[in-house]
PDB file of C-alpha atoms in Angstrom:
ATOM      1  CA  MET X  80     -12.847  -2.379 -20.104  1.00 51.00           C
ATOM      2  CA  GLN X  81     -12.745   1.764 -19.980  1.00 51.00           C
ATOM      3  CA  ASN X  82      -9.527   2.476 -21.004  1.00 68.00           C
ATOM      4  CA  ASP X  83     -10.759   5.709 -22.886  1.00 82.00           C
ATOM      5  CA  ARG X  84     -12.620   7.018 -20.075  1.00 91.00           C
ATOM      6  CA  ILE X  85     -10.506   6.467 -16.870  1.00 94.00           C
ATOM      7  CA  TYR X  86      -7.056   7.579 -16.324  1.00 95.00           C
ATOM      8  CA  LEU X  87      -4.503   7.017 -13.486  1.00 96.00           C
ATOM      9  CA  PHE X  88      -1.417   9.662 -13.640  1.00 96.00           C
ATOM     10  CA  HIS X  89       0.865   8.657 -10.663  1.00 95.00           C
ATOM     11  CA  GLY X  90       4.639   8.461  -9.889  1.00 93.00           C
ATOM     12  CA  THR X  91       7.647  10.129  -7.792  1.00 87.00           C
ATOM     13  CA  ASP X  92       8.127  12.531 -10.529  1.00 88.00           C
ATOM     14  CA  ILE X  93       5.463  15.003  -9.480  1.00 87.00           C
ATOM     15  CA  PRO X  94       5.993  17.601 -12.028  1.00 85.00           C
ATOM     16  CA  ALA X  95       5.650  14.690 -14.745  1.00 89.00           C
ATOM     17  CA  VAL X  96       2.597  13.360 -13.437  1.00 91.00           C
ATOM     18  CA  TYR X  97       0.941  16.891 -13.654  1.00 89.00           C
ATOM     19  CA  ALA X  98       2.267  17.384 -17.001  1.00 88.00           C
ATOM     20  CA  ARG X  99       1.515  14.224 -18.397  1.00 90.00           C
ATOM     21  CA  LYS X 100      -2.254  14.899 -17.122  1.00 90.00           C
ATOM     22  CA  ARG X 101      -2.141  18.386 -18.158  1.00 86.00           C
ATOM     23  CA  GLN X 102      -1.757  16.852 -21.948  1.00 85.00           C
ATOM     24  CA  ALA X 103      -3.922  14.048 -21.675  1.00 84.00           C
ATOM     25  CA  GLY X 104      -6.592  16.921 -20.700  1.00 73.00           C
ATOM     26  CA  SER X 105      -5.590  19.460 -23.526  1.00 64.00           C
ATOM     27  CA  GLY X 106      -7.781  20.325 -26.584  1.00 53.00           C
ATOM     28  CA  THR X 107     -11.247  19.637 -24.343  1.00 56.00           C
ATOM     29  CA  SER X 108     -14.070  21.746 -23.561  1.00 53.00           C
ATOM     30  CA  GLU X 109     -15.997  20.135 -20.843  1.00 61.00           C
ATOM     31  CA  ALA X 110     -15.589  21.822 -17.386  1.00 70.00           C
ATOM     32  CA  VAL X 111     -13.723  20.056 -14.716  1.00 78.00           C
ATOM     33  CA  GLU X 112     -15.404  18.591 -11.562  1.00 85.00           C
ATOM     34  CA  GLN X 113     -12.612  18.745  -8.926  1.00 86.00           C
ATOM     35  CA  GLY X 114     -13.097  16.031  -6.242  1.00 86.00           C
ATOM     36  CA  LYS X 115     -11.360  16.810  -2.796  1.00 85.00           C
ATOM     37  CA  GLU X 116      -7.988  15.682  -1.981  1.00 85.00           C
ATOM     38  CA  ARG X 117      -8.002  12.178  -0.584  1.00 89.00           C
ATOM     39  CA  SER X 118     -11.586  11.482  -1.585  1.00 94.00           C
ATOM     40  CA  THR X 119     -12.912   8.132  -0.296  1.00 95.00           C
ATOM     41  CA  THR X 120     -14.690   5.640  -3.054  1.00 95.00           C
ATOM     42  CA  ALA X 121     -17.980   6.336  -1.496  1.00 95.00           C
ATOM     43  CA  GLU X 122     -17.495  10.399  -2.330  1.00 95.00           C
ATOM     44  CA  ILE X 123     -15.995   9.319  -5.681  1.00 95.00           C
ATOM     45  CA  VAL X 124     -19.078   7.585  -6.694  1.00 94.00           C
ATOM     46  CA  GLN X 125     -21.569  10.009  -5.271  1.00 93.00           C
ATOM     47  CA  GLN X 126     -19.969  12.789  -7.326  1.00 91.00           C
ATOM     48  CA  ILE X 127     -19.770  10.846 -10.745  1.00 90.00           C
ATOM     49  CA  ASN X 128     -23.412   9.721 -10.277  1.00 87.00           C
ATOM     50  CA  GLN X 129     -24.607  13.499  -9.801  1.00 83.00           C
ATOM     51  CA  VAL X 130     -26.759  14.591 -12.654  1.00 71.00           C
ATOM     52  CA  SER X 131     -25.071  17.489 -14.253  1.00 65.00           C
ATOM     53  CA  LEU X 132     -27.475  20.374 -14.563  1.00 57.00           C
ATOM     54  CA  PHE X 133     -25.187  22.180 -17.470  1.00 62.00           C
ATOM     55  CA  SER X 134     -23.264  19.331 -19.662  1.00 62.00           C
ATOM     56  CA  GLU X 135     -23.454  15.820 -20.427  1.00 69.00           C
ATOM     57  CA  VAL X 136     -19.674  16.124 -21.415  1.00 77.00           C
ATOM     58  CA  ARG X 137     -17.898  16.355 -17.926  1.00 85.00           C
ATOM     59  CA  ARG X 138     -14.519  15.564 -16.722  1.00 89.00           C
ATOM     60  CA  PHE X 139     -13.568  14.825 -12.790  1.00 92.00           C
ATOM     61  CA  GLU X 140     -10.355  14.852 -11.496  1.00 93.00           C
ATOM     62  CA  PHE X 141      -9.733  13.074  -7.994  1.00 95.00           C
ATOM     63  CA  VAL X 142      -6.217  14.222  -6.476  1.00 92.00           C
ATOM     64  CA  ASN X 143      -4.542  11.488  -4.077  1.00 93.00           C
ATOM     65  CA  PRO X 144      -7.968   9.303  -3.732  1.00 95.00           C
ATOM     66  CA  LEU X 145      -7.513   6.725  -0.585  1.00 95.00           C
ATOM     67  CA  PHE X 146      -8.134   3.575  -2.389  1.00 96.00           C
ATOM     68  CA  LEU X 147      -4.803   3.968  -4.076  1.00 96.00           C
ATOM     69  CA  THR X 148      -2.754   3.965  -1.037  1.00 94.00           C
ATOM     70  CA  GLN X 149      -4.684   2.165   1.591  1.00 94.00           C
ATOM     71  CA  LYS X 150      -7.864   0.002   2.344  1.00 93.00           C
ATOM     72  CA  ASP X 151     -10.889   1.999   1.747  1.00 92.00           C
ATOM     73  CA  GLU X 152     -14.292   0.357   2.742  1.00 89.00           C
ATOM     74  CA  SER X 153     -16.402   3.743   2.638  1.00 93.00           C
ATOM     75  CA  ILE X 154     -18.421   1.441   0.061  1.00 94.00           C
ATOM     76  CA  PRO X 155     -18.397  -2.147  -1.031  1.00 94.00           C
ATOM     77  CA  ALA X 156     -15.262  -2.436  -3.738  1.00 94.00           C
ATOM     78  CA  LYS X 157     -18.134  -4.087  -6.212  1.00 94.00           C
ATOM     79  CA  GLU X 158     -20.204  -0.797  -5.857  1.00 95.00           C
ATOM     80  CA  PHE X 159     -17.425   1.453  -6.777  1.00 95.00           C
ATOM     81  CA  LEU X 160     -16.161  -0.840  -9.577  1.00 95.00           C
ATOM     82  CA  GLN X 161     -19.584  -1.254 -11.173  1.00 94.00           C
ATOM     83  CA  ALA X 162     -19.746   2.765 -11.167  1.00 93.00           C
ATOM     84  CA  LEU X 163     -16.526   3.053 -13.149  1.00 94.00           C
ATOM     85  CA  GLU X 164     -17.565   0.495 -15.519  1.00 92.00           C
ATOM     86  CA  ASN X 165     -20.578   2.326 -16.086  1.00 90.00           C
ATOM     87  CA  VAL X 166     -19.128   5.724 -16.897  1.00 89.00           C
ATOM     88  CA  PRO X 167     -20.935   7.205 -19.926  1.00 86.00           C
ATOM     89  CA  ALA X 168     -19.031   7.482 -23.015  1.00 83.00           C
ATOM     90  CA  GLU X 169     -18.930  11.622 -22.581  1.00 84.00           C
ATOM     91  CA  THR X 170     -17.103  11.177 -19.158  1.00 88.00           C
ATOM     92  CA  ARG X 171     -13.576  11.269 -18.254  1.00 91.00           C
ATOM     93  CA  ILE X 172     -12.182  10.665 -14.851  1.00 94.00           C
ATOM     94  CA  PHE X 173      -8.463  11.431 -13.904  1.00 94.00           C
ATOM     95  CA  PHE X 174      -7.042  10.127 -10.744  1.00 96.00           C
ATOM     96  CA  ILE X 175      -3.707  11.713  -9.755  1.00 95.00           C
ATOM     97  CA  LEU X 176      -1.866  10.251  -7.091  1.00 94.00           C
ATOM     98  CA  GLU X 177       1.889  11.994  -6.007  1.00 89.00           C
ATOM     99  CA  GLY X 178       3.463   8.844  -5.258  1.00 89.00           C
ATOM    100  CA  LYS X 179       3.069   5.009  -6.550  1.00 92.00           C
ATOM    101  CA  ALA X 180      -0.219   2.902  -6.408  1.00 94.00           C
ATOM    102  CA  ASP X 181       0.243   0.226  -3.989  1.00 94.00           C
ATOM    103  CA  ARG X 182      -0.639  -2.758  -6.073  1.00 93.00           C
ATOM    104  CA  ARG X 183      -0.806  -5.143  -3.257  1.00 94.00           C
ATOM    105  CA  LEU X 184      -4.318  -3.968  -2.493  1.00 94.00           C
ATOM    106  CA  GLY X 185      -7.056  -6.098  -3.859  1.00 94.00           C
ATOM    107  CA  LEU X 186      -9.182  -2.844  -4.862  1.00 95.00           C
ATOM    108  CA  VAL X 187      -5.931  -1.661  -6.815  1.00 95.00           C
ATOM    109  CA  LYS X 188      -5.345  -4.499  -8.838  1.00 95.00           C
ATOM    110  CA  LYS X 189      -9.164  -4.589  -9.991  1.00 95.00           C
ATOM    111  CA  PHE X 190      -9.077  -1.083 -10.664  1.00 96.00           C
ATOM    112  CA  LEU X 191      -6.001  -0.860 -12.919  1.00 95.00           C
ATOM    113  CA  PRO X 192      -7.332  -3.025 -15.629  1.00 94.00           C
ATOM    114  CA  LEU X 193      -9.927  -0.453 -16.113  1.00 93.00           C
ATOM    115  CA  ALA X 194      -7.813   2.828 -16.464  1.00 94.00           C
ATOM    116  CA  GLN X 195      -5.100   4.308 -18.884  1.00 94.00           C
ATOM    117  CA  VAL X 196      -2.086   4.171 -16.490  1.00 95.00           C
ATOM    118  CA  SER X 197       0.688   6.570 -16.985  1.00 94.00           C
ATOM    119  CA  LEU X 198       3.577   6.324 -14.557  1.00 94.00           C
ATOM    120  CA  SER X 199       6.346   8.731 -13.916  1.00 92.00           C
ATOM    121  CA  GLU X 200       9.532   8.282 -11.894  1.00 90.00           C
ATOM    122  CA  PHE X 201      12.343  10.473 -11.590  1.00 87.00           C
ATOM    123  CA  ILE X 202      15.216   9.625 -13.972  1.00 87.00           C
ATOM    124  CA  PRO X 203      18.662   8.929 -11.846  1.00 82.00           C
ATOM    125  CA  GLY X 204      21.650  10.772 -12.127  1.00 77.00           C
ATOM    126  CA  TRP X 205      23.790   8.247 -14.400  1.00 79.00           C
ATOM    127  CA  LYS X 206      20.903   8.212 -16.700  1.00 85.00           C
ATOM    128  CA  VAL X 207      20.385  11.803 -17.501  1.00 86.00           C
ATOM    129  CA  SER X 208      22.834  12.052 -20.482  1.00 86.00           C
ATOM    130  CA  ALA X 209      20.971   9.019 -22.208  1.00 89.00           C
ATOM    131  CA  ALA X 210      17.755  10.872 -21.369  1.00 91.00           C
ATOM    132  CA  PHE X 211      18.834  14.249 -23.076  1.00 92.00           C
ATOM    133  CA  ASP X 212      19.979  12.064 -26.095  1.00 91.00           C
ATOM    134  CA  SER X 213      16.821  10.237 -26.559  1.00 92.00           C
ATOM    135  CA  VAL X 214      14.360  13.542 -26.241  1.00 93.00           C
ATOM    136  CA  LEU X 215      16.737  15.328 -28.909  1.00 95.00           C
ATOM    137  CA  ARG X 216      16.753  12.328 -31.257  1.00 93.00           C
ATOM    138  CA  ALA X 217      13.317  12.495 -31.316  1.00 93.00           C
ATOM    139  CA  GLN X 218      13.450  15.856 -33.043  1.00 92.00           C
ATOM    140  CA  GLY X 219      16.227  14.689 -35.473  1.00 94.00           C
ATOM    141  CA  ARG X 220      19.105  16.338 -33.203  1.00 95.00           C
ATOM    142  CA  GLY X 221      21.677  14.990 -30.720  1.00 94.00           C
ATOM    143  CA  LEU X 222      24.672  15.909 -28.556  1.00 94.00           C
ATOM    144  CA  SER X 223      28.218  16.321 -29.531  1.00 93.00           C
ATOM    145  CA  ARG X 224      30.719  13.774 -27.845  1.00 90.00           C
ATOM    146  CA  ALA X 225      32.170  16.403 -25.683  1.00 88.00           C
ATOM    147  CA  ALA X 226      28.508  17.521 -24.562  1.00 89.00           C
ATOM    148  CA  ARG X 227      27.562  13.999 -23.597  1.00 88.00           C
ATOM    149  CA  GLN X 228      30.886  13.873 -21.714  1.00 83.00           C
ATOM    150  CA  TYR X 229      30.317  16.995 -19.866  1.00 81.00           C
ATOM    151  CA  LEU X 230      26.728  15.913 -18.777  1.00 83.00           C
ATOM    152  CA  GLN X 231      28.146  12.505 -17.484  1.00 78.00           C
ATOM    153  CA  VAL X 232      30.539  14.026 -15.343  1.00 71.00           C
ATOM    154  CA  ALA X 233      28.120  16.860 -14.182  1.00 71.00           C
ATOM    155  CA  SER X 234      25.127  14.533 -13.713  1.00 73.00           C
ATOM    156  CA  GLU X 235      26.906  12.305 -11.308  1.00 63.00           C
ATOM    157  CA  SER X 236      25.929  14.953  -8.409  1.00 59.00           C
ATOM    158  CA  TRP X 237      22.253  14.863  -9.181  1.00 66.00           C
ATOM    159  CA  GLU X 238      20.387  12.409  -7.373  1.00 62.00           C
ATOM    160  CA  ASN X 239      17.089  12.505  -9.246  1.00 69.00           C
ATOM    161  CA  ILE X 240      15.932  14.445 -12.215  1.00 82.00           C
ATOM    162  CA  SER X 241      12.329  15.038 -13.670  1.00 84.00           C
ATOM    163  CA  SER X 242      11.891  14.268 -16.911  1.00 89.00           C
ATOM    164  CA  VAL X 243      10.049  17.726 -17.215  1.00 86.00           C
ATOM    165  CA  PHE X 244      13.226  19.266 -16.645  1.00 85.00           C
ATOM    166  CA  ILE X 245      15.351  17.217 -19.328  1.00 90.00           C
ATOM    167  CA  THR X 246      12.297  18.176 -21.680  1.00 90.00           C
ATOM    168  CA  THR X 247      12.478  21.796 -21.255  1.00 88.00           C
ATOM    169  CA  GLU X 248      16.206  22.298 -21.329  1.00 88.00           C
ATOM    170  CA  ALA X 249      16.341  20.086 -24.374  1.00 92.00           C
ATOM    171  CA  GLN X 250      14.064  22.246 -25.992  1.00 92.00           C
ATOM    172  CA  LYS X 251      15.860  25.540 -25.026  1.00 90.00           C
ATOM    173  CA  TRP X 252      19.286  24.182 -26.441  1.00 93.00           C
ATOM    174  CA  GLN X 253      17.667  23.434 -29.935  1.00 93.00           C
ATOM    175  CA  LEU X 254      16.907  27.208 -29.865  1.00 91.00           C
ATOM    176  CA  MET X 255      19.933  28.075 -28.941  1.00 92.00           C
ATOM    177  CA  THR X 256      21.831  26.443 -32.071  1.00 92.00           C
ATOM    178  CA  ASP X 257      20.754  25.199 -35.434  1.00 91.00           C
ATOM    179  CA  GLN X 258      23.653  22.595 -35.504  1.00 93.00           C
ATOM    180  CA  LYS X 259      22.426  18.971 -35.537  1.00 94.00           C
ATOM    181  CA  GLU X 260      24.586  17.996 -32.625  1.00 94.00           C
ATOM    182  CA  ILE X 261      24.252  20.649 -29.473  1.00 94.00           C
ATOM    183  CA  PRO X 262      27.830  21.723 -28.986  1.00 93.00           C
ATOM    184  CA  LEU X 263      29.492  21.731 -25.592  1.00 89.00           C
ATOM    185  CA  GLU X 264      29.504  25.467 -25.314  1.00 89.00           C
ATOM    186  CA  VAL X 265      25.524  25.655 -25.637  1.00 90.00           C
ATOM    187  CA  VAL X 266      25.349  22.932 -22.698  1.00 87.00           C
ATOM    188  CA  GLN X 267      27.780  24.994 -20.452  1.00 79.00           C
ATOM    189  CA  GLU X 268      25.807  28.430 -21.304  1.00 79.00           C
ATOM    190  CA  SER X 269      22.565  26.836 -20.624  1.00 78.00           C
ATOM    191  CA  LEU X 270      23.129  24.787 -17.472  1.00 71.00           C
ATOM    192  CA  PRO X 271      24.968  26.890 -14.847  1.00 53.00           C
ATOM    193  CA  SER X 272      21.985  26.826 -12.430  1.00 49.00           C
ATOM    194  CA  TYR X 273      20.601  23.835 -13.634  1.00 46.00           C
ATOM    195  CA  LEU X 274      23.702  21.853 -13.087  1.00 48.00           C
ATOM    196  CA  GLN X 275      23.194  23.082  -9.359  1.00 48.00           C
ATOM    197  CA  ARG X 276      26.196  25.387  -9.250  1.00 53.00           C
ATOM    198  CA  GLN X 277      24.035  27.633  -7.004  1.00 70.00           C
ATOM    199  CA  VAL X 278      23.115  24.953  -4.786  1.00 78.00           C
ATOM    200  CA  PHE X 279      26.825  23.694  -4.789  1.00 76.00           C
ATOM    201  CA  GLN X 280      27.545  27.225  -3.335  1.00 79.00           C
ATOM    202  CA  PHE X 281      24.860  27.090  -1.113  1.00 89.00           C
ATOM    203  CA  TRP X 282      25.775  23.716   0.285  1.00 90.00           C
ATOM    204  CA  ASP X 283      29.574  25.076   0.748  1.00 87.00           C
ATOM    205  CA  ASP X 284      28.011  28.077   2.675  1.00 90.00           C
ATOM    206  CA  LEU X 285      25.801  25.894   4.705  1.00 93.00           C
ATOM    207  CA  VAL X 286      28.597  23.445   5.826  1.00 93.00           C
ATOM    208  CA  ASP X 287      30.863  26.387   6.767  1.00 92.00           C
ATOM    209  CA  ARG X 288      27.812  27.872   8.264  1.00 93.00           C
ATOM    210  CA  ARG X 289      28.173  31.493   6.629  1.00 92.00           C
ATOM    211  CA  LYS X 290      24.625  32.306   7.814  1.00 93.00           C
ATOM    212  CA  ARG X 291      24.206  35.477   5.593  1.00 92.00           C
ATOM    213  CA  ALA X 292      24.709  33.768   2.368  1.00 90.00           C
ATOM    214  CA  VAL X 293      22.659  30.813   3.206  1.00 93.00           C
ATOM    215  CA  LEU X 294      19.490  33.008   4.063  1.00 92.00           C
ATOM    216  CA  GLU X 295      20.113  35.284   0.940  1.00 90.00           C
ATOM    217  CA  ALA X 296      20.060  31.983  -1.282  1.00 89.00           C
ATOM    218  CA  VAL X 297      17.182  30.769   0.058  1.00 92.00           C
ATOM    219  CA  PRO X 298      14.356  32.475  -1.674  1.00 89.00           C
ATOM    220  CA  HIS X 299      16.258  31.665  -5.010  1.00 84.00           C
ATOM    221  CA  LEU X 300      16.956  28.238  -4.644  1.00 86.00           C
ATOM    222  CA  PHE X 301      13.321  27.155  -2.607  1.00 88.00           C
ATOM    223  CA  ASP X 302      10.761  28.923  -4.937  1.00 83.00           C
ATOM    224  CA  GLY X 303       8.470  26.780  -6.882  1.00 79.00           C
ATOM    225  CA  ILE X 304       7.918  22.729  -6.719  1.00 78.00           C
ATOM    226  CA  ASP X 305      10.471  22.385  -9.553  1.00 72.00           C
ATOM    227  CA  GLU X 306      13.431  24.018  -7.822  1.00 78.00           C
ATOM    228  CA  ILE X 307      12.471  22.716  -4.464  1.00 84.00           C
ATOM    229  CA  LEU X 308      12.360  19.162  -5.288  1.00 81.00           C
ATOM    230  CA  LYS X 309      15.960  19.499  -7.325  1.00 77.00           C
ATOM    231  CA  ASN X 310      17.699  21.124  -4.615  1.00 85.00           C
ATOM    232  CA  VAL X 311      16.181  19.448  -1.516  1.00 88.00           C
ATOM    233  CA  GLY X 312      17.246  16.281  -3.591  1.00 84.00           C
ATOM    234  CA  PHE X 313      20.451  17.385  -4.073  1.00 83.00           C
ATOM    235  CA  LEU X 314      21.089  18.607  -0.372  1.00 90.00           C
ATOM    236  CA  ALA X 315      19.446  15.059   0.909  1.00 90.00           C
ATOM    237  CA  SER X 316      21.938  13.494  -1.559  1.00 87.00           C
ATOM    238  CA  GLN X 317      24.766  15.342   0.413  1.00 89.00           C
ATOM    239  CA  LEU X 318      23.807  14.773   3.649  1.00 94.00           C
ATOM    240  CA  ARG X 319      23.203  10.908   3.219  1.00 93.00           C
ATOM    241  CA  LEU X 320      26.707  10.519   1.772  1.00 93.00           C
ATOM    242  CA  CYS X 321      28.229  12.331   4.816  1.00 94.00           C
ATOM    243  CA  LEU X 322      26.142   9.899   7.074  1.00 95.00           C
ATOM    244  CA  GLY X 323      27.721   7.060   4.902  1.00 94.00           C
ATOM    245  CA  ILE X 324      30.947   8.507   5.858  1.00 95.00           C
ATOM    246  CA  TYR X 325      30.556   8.543   9.266  1.00 94.00           C
ATOM    247  CA  GLU X 326      29.202   4.888   9.264  1.00 93.00           C
ATOM    248  CA  LEU X 327      32.002   3.793   7.174  1.00 94.00           C
ATOM    249  CA  GLU X 328      34.670   5.505   9.391  1.00 91.00           C
ATOM    250  CA  HIS X 329      32.519   3.755  12.636  1.00 90.00           C
ATOM    251  CA  THR X 330      33.539   0.410  10.955  1.00 91.00           C
ATOM    252  CA  GLY X 331      37.120   1.034  10.195  1.00 92.00           C
ATOM    253  CA  VAL X 332      36.838   1.220   6.494  1.00 90.00           C
ATOM    254  CA  VAL X 333      40.095   2.964   5.295  1.00 89.00           C
ATOM    255  CA  THR X 334      39.440   6.629   3.625  1.00 85.00           C
ATOM    256  CA  ARG X 335      40.729   5.154   0.287  1.00 84.00           C
ATOM    257  CA  ASP X 336      37.936   2.650   0.035  1.00 89.00           C
ATOM    258  CA  MET X 337      34.876   4.801   0.950  1.00 92.00           C
ATOM    259  CA  ALA X 338      34.331   6.702  -2.335  1.00 88.00           C
ATOM    260  CA  ARG X 339      33.989   2.815  -3.869  1.00 87.00           C
ATOM    261  CA  LYS X 340      31.849   1.331  -1.258  1.00 90.00           C
ATOM    262  CA  LEU X 341      29.421   4.521  -1.602  1.00 89.00           C
ATOM    263  CA  GLN X 342      29.657   4.465  -5.278  1.00 83.00           C
ATOM    264  CA  VAL X 343      31.077   7.845  -5.808  1.00 79.00           C
ATOM    265  CA  LYS X 344      32.867   8.036  -8.916  1.00 70.00           C
ATOM    266  CA  ASN X 345      33.697  11.394  -9.783  1.00 63.00           C
ATOM    267  CA  GLN X 346      36.815  12.496  -7.814  1.00 67.00           C
ATOM    268  CA  TRP X 347      35.500  16.302  -7.614  1.00 65.00           C
ATOM    269  CA  ARG X 348      32.645  15.227  -6.031  1.00 70.00           C
ATOM    270  CA  TRP X 349      34.178  13.037  -3.440  1.00 82.00           C
ATOM    271  CA  LYS X 350      36.916  15.159  -2.397  1.00 82.00           C
ATOM    272  CA  ASN X 351      34.308  18.293  -1.740  1.00 80.00           C
ATOM    273  CA  ILE X 352      31.893  15.628  -0.058  1.00 89.00           C
ATOM    274  CA  TYR X 353      34.646  14.114   2.185  1.00 91.00           C
ATOM    275  CA  ALA X 354      35.606  17.640   3.149  1.00 91.00           C
ATOM    276  CA  ALA X 355      32.053  18.650   4.122  1.00 92.00           C
ATOM    277  CA  ALA X 356      32.103  15.304   6.323  1.00 93.00           C
ATOM    278  CA  GLN X 357      35.066  16.600   8.451  1.00 94.00           C
ATOM    279  CA  LYS X 358      33.598  19.956   9.292  1.00 94.00           C
ATOM    280  CA  LEU X 359      30.212  18.317  10.130  1.00 93.00           C
ATOM    281  CA  ASN X 360      29.083  15.652  12.666  1.00 92.00           C
ATOM    282  CA  TYR X 361      26.234  12.890  12.341  1.00 93.00           C
ATOM    283  CA  ALA X 362      23.722  14.637  14.767  1.00 93.00           C
ATOM    284  CA  GLN X 363      23.963  17.716  12.393  1.00 92.00           C
ATOM    285  CA  CYS X 364      23.756  15.678   9.408  1.00 94.00           C
ATOM    286  CA  ALA X 365      21.065  13.586  10.515  1.00 94.00           C
ATOM    287  CA  ALA X 366      18.873  16.273  12.068  1.00 94.00           C
ATOM    288  CA  LEU X 367      18.886  18.472   8.695  1.00 94.00           C
ATOM    289  CA  LEU X 368      18.140  15.491   6.693  1.00 94.00           C
ATOM    290  CA  LEU X 369      15.131  14.742   8.982  1.00 94.00           C
ATOM    291  CA  ALA X 370      14.087  18.392   8.504  1.00 94.00           C
ATOM    292  CA  LEU X 371      14.096  18.458   4.816  1.00 94.00           C
ATOM    293  CA  TYR X 372      12.169  15.374   4.485  1.00 91.00           C
ATOM    294  CA  ARG X 373       9.620  16.462   7.319  1.00 92.00           C
ATOM    295  CA  ALA X 374       9.178  19.937   5.123  1.00 92.00           C
ATOM    296  CA  GLN X 375       8.823  18.711   1.873  1.00 88.00           C
ATOM    297  CA  TRP X 376       6.200  16.152   3.072  1.00 88.00           C
ATOM    298  CA  ARG X 377       4.251  19.169   4.729  1.00 89.00           C
ATOM    299  CA  GLN X 378       4.427  20.940   1.642  1.00 86.00           C
ATOM    300  CA  ARG X 379       3.039  18.693  -0.475  1.00 82.00           C
ATOM    301  CA  ASN X 380      -0.094  17.792   1.931  1.00 82.00           C
ATOM    302  CA  GLY X 381      -0.818  21.550   1.700  1.00 82.00           C
ATOM    303  CA  TYR X 382       0.872  22.847   4.910  1.00 86.00           C
ATOM    304  CA  GLU X 383       2.801  26.032   4.813  1.00 88.00           C
ATOM    305  CA  VAL X 384       6.472  25.616   4.946  1.00 90.00           C
ATOM    306  CA  SER X 385       9.109  28.534   5.753  1.00 93.00           C
ATOM    307  CA  TRP X 386      12.399  27.331   4.241  1.00 94.00           C
ATOM    308  CA  ARG X 387      13.836  30.196   5.712  1.00 94.00           C
ATOM    309  CA  GLU X 388      12.970  29.338   9.073  1.00 94.00           C
ATOM    310  CA  LEU X 389      14.148  25.898   8.736  1.00 95.00           C
ATOM    311  CA  PHE X 390      17.706  26.782   7.759  1.00 95.00           C
ATOM    312  CA  SER X 391      17.769  29.451  10.458  1.00 94.00           C
ATOM    313  CA  GLU X 392      17.098  26.812  12.803  1.00 93.00           C
ATOM    314  CA  TYR X 393      19.953  24.616  11.621  1.00 92.00           C
ATOM    315  CA  LEU X 394      22.311  27.452  11.619  1.00 92.00           C
ATOM    316  CA  ARG X 395      21.268  28.162  15.242  1.00 91.00           C
ATOM    317  CA  GLY X 396      21.942  24.327  16.083  1.00 88.00           C
ATOM    318  CA  THR X 397      17.967  24.433  17.284  1.00 84.00           C
ATOM    319  CA  LEU X 398      16.793  21.791  14.620  1.00 77.00           C
TER     320      LEU X 398
END
């Protein structure tokens, strides 16, 4: 077993995946030998078996290797596993997967015991308050009752959140006050953009088809992977709720029962999303949701994405 030499960082919370990889690789002086995106098992073995002309201490990184998500027969599985089992003590191999490894694959089942595995999953909105509390408690701090209640209400509108955001924001709060319990005022002051107030306004402008406001906001809301993940997640959750409302209306469910069936507990959020659903239609919501998912997939796979053009097409009705 080579747990001190082979690592797998994977999960849907991509910022956290890379943050944990950086932490594991910090404090080391060896040069990184980067494999190509989606390397095959044969390519991995060939690279790690090459003799280094410069140093015996080596670190390899392979991003989204094929064998973790699909059947890879570029070399026999036995040969691949033997190569990993015989990695020298001075070598570290990092596998990074933007998503989850398919544990149904025979090669993955045999590979996992050889590696230190770090899984990073998004935190659902309803767990956000507890996640903040956990990070703060580790530093001997906590949230005041008012701040905790505020977070519980606010985070109902968040579909998923990265643990990286939680950690960064909690660190900021600790710098903003010396109090052992973080007061409500600090949370309110710190979180305007984080609570997605900007994207709340963007959503309203999108629904009301205020073209100028939408296009002016795009560069601020879709700049950097962290912002894109957060804001696409919020917009997708709003669109899915609208689609849910249309489907419930089609099956004859009365309005007063819809919030319960769609599990929307915050009344402010329910009034907002129901009003939006009355202004849009099923085709508009479905087209924009599909366009957002396609754009995110393209960006994750290294393609150029123009978020401004995407929303322009939506506003023109040409998606």
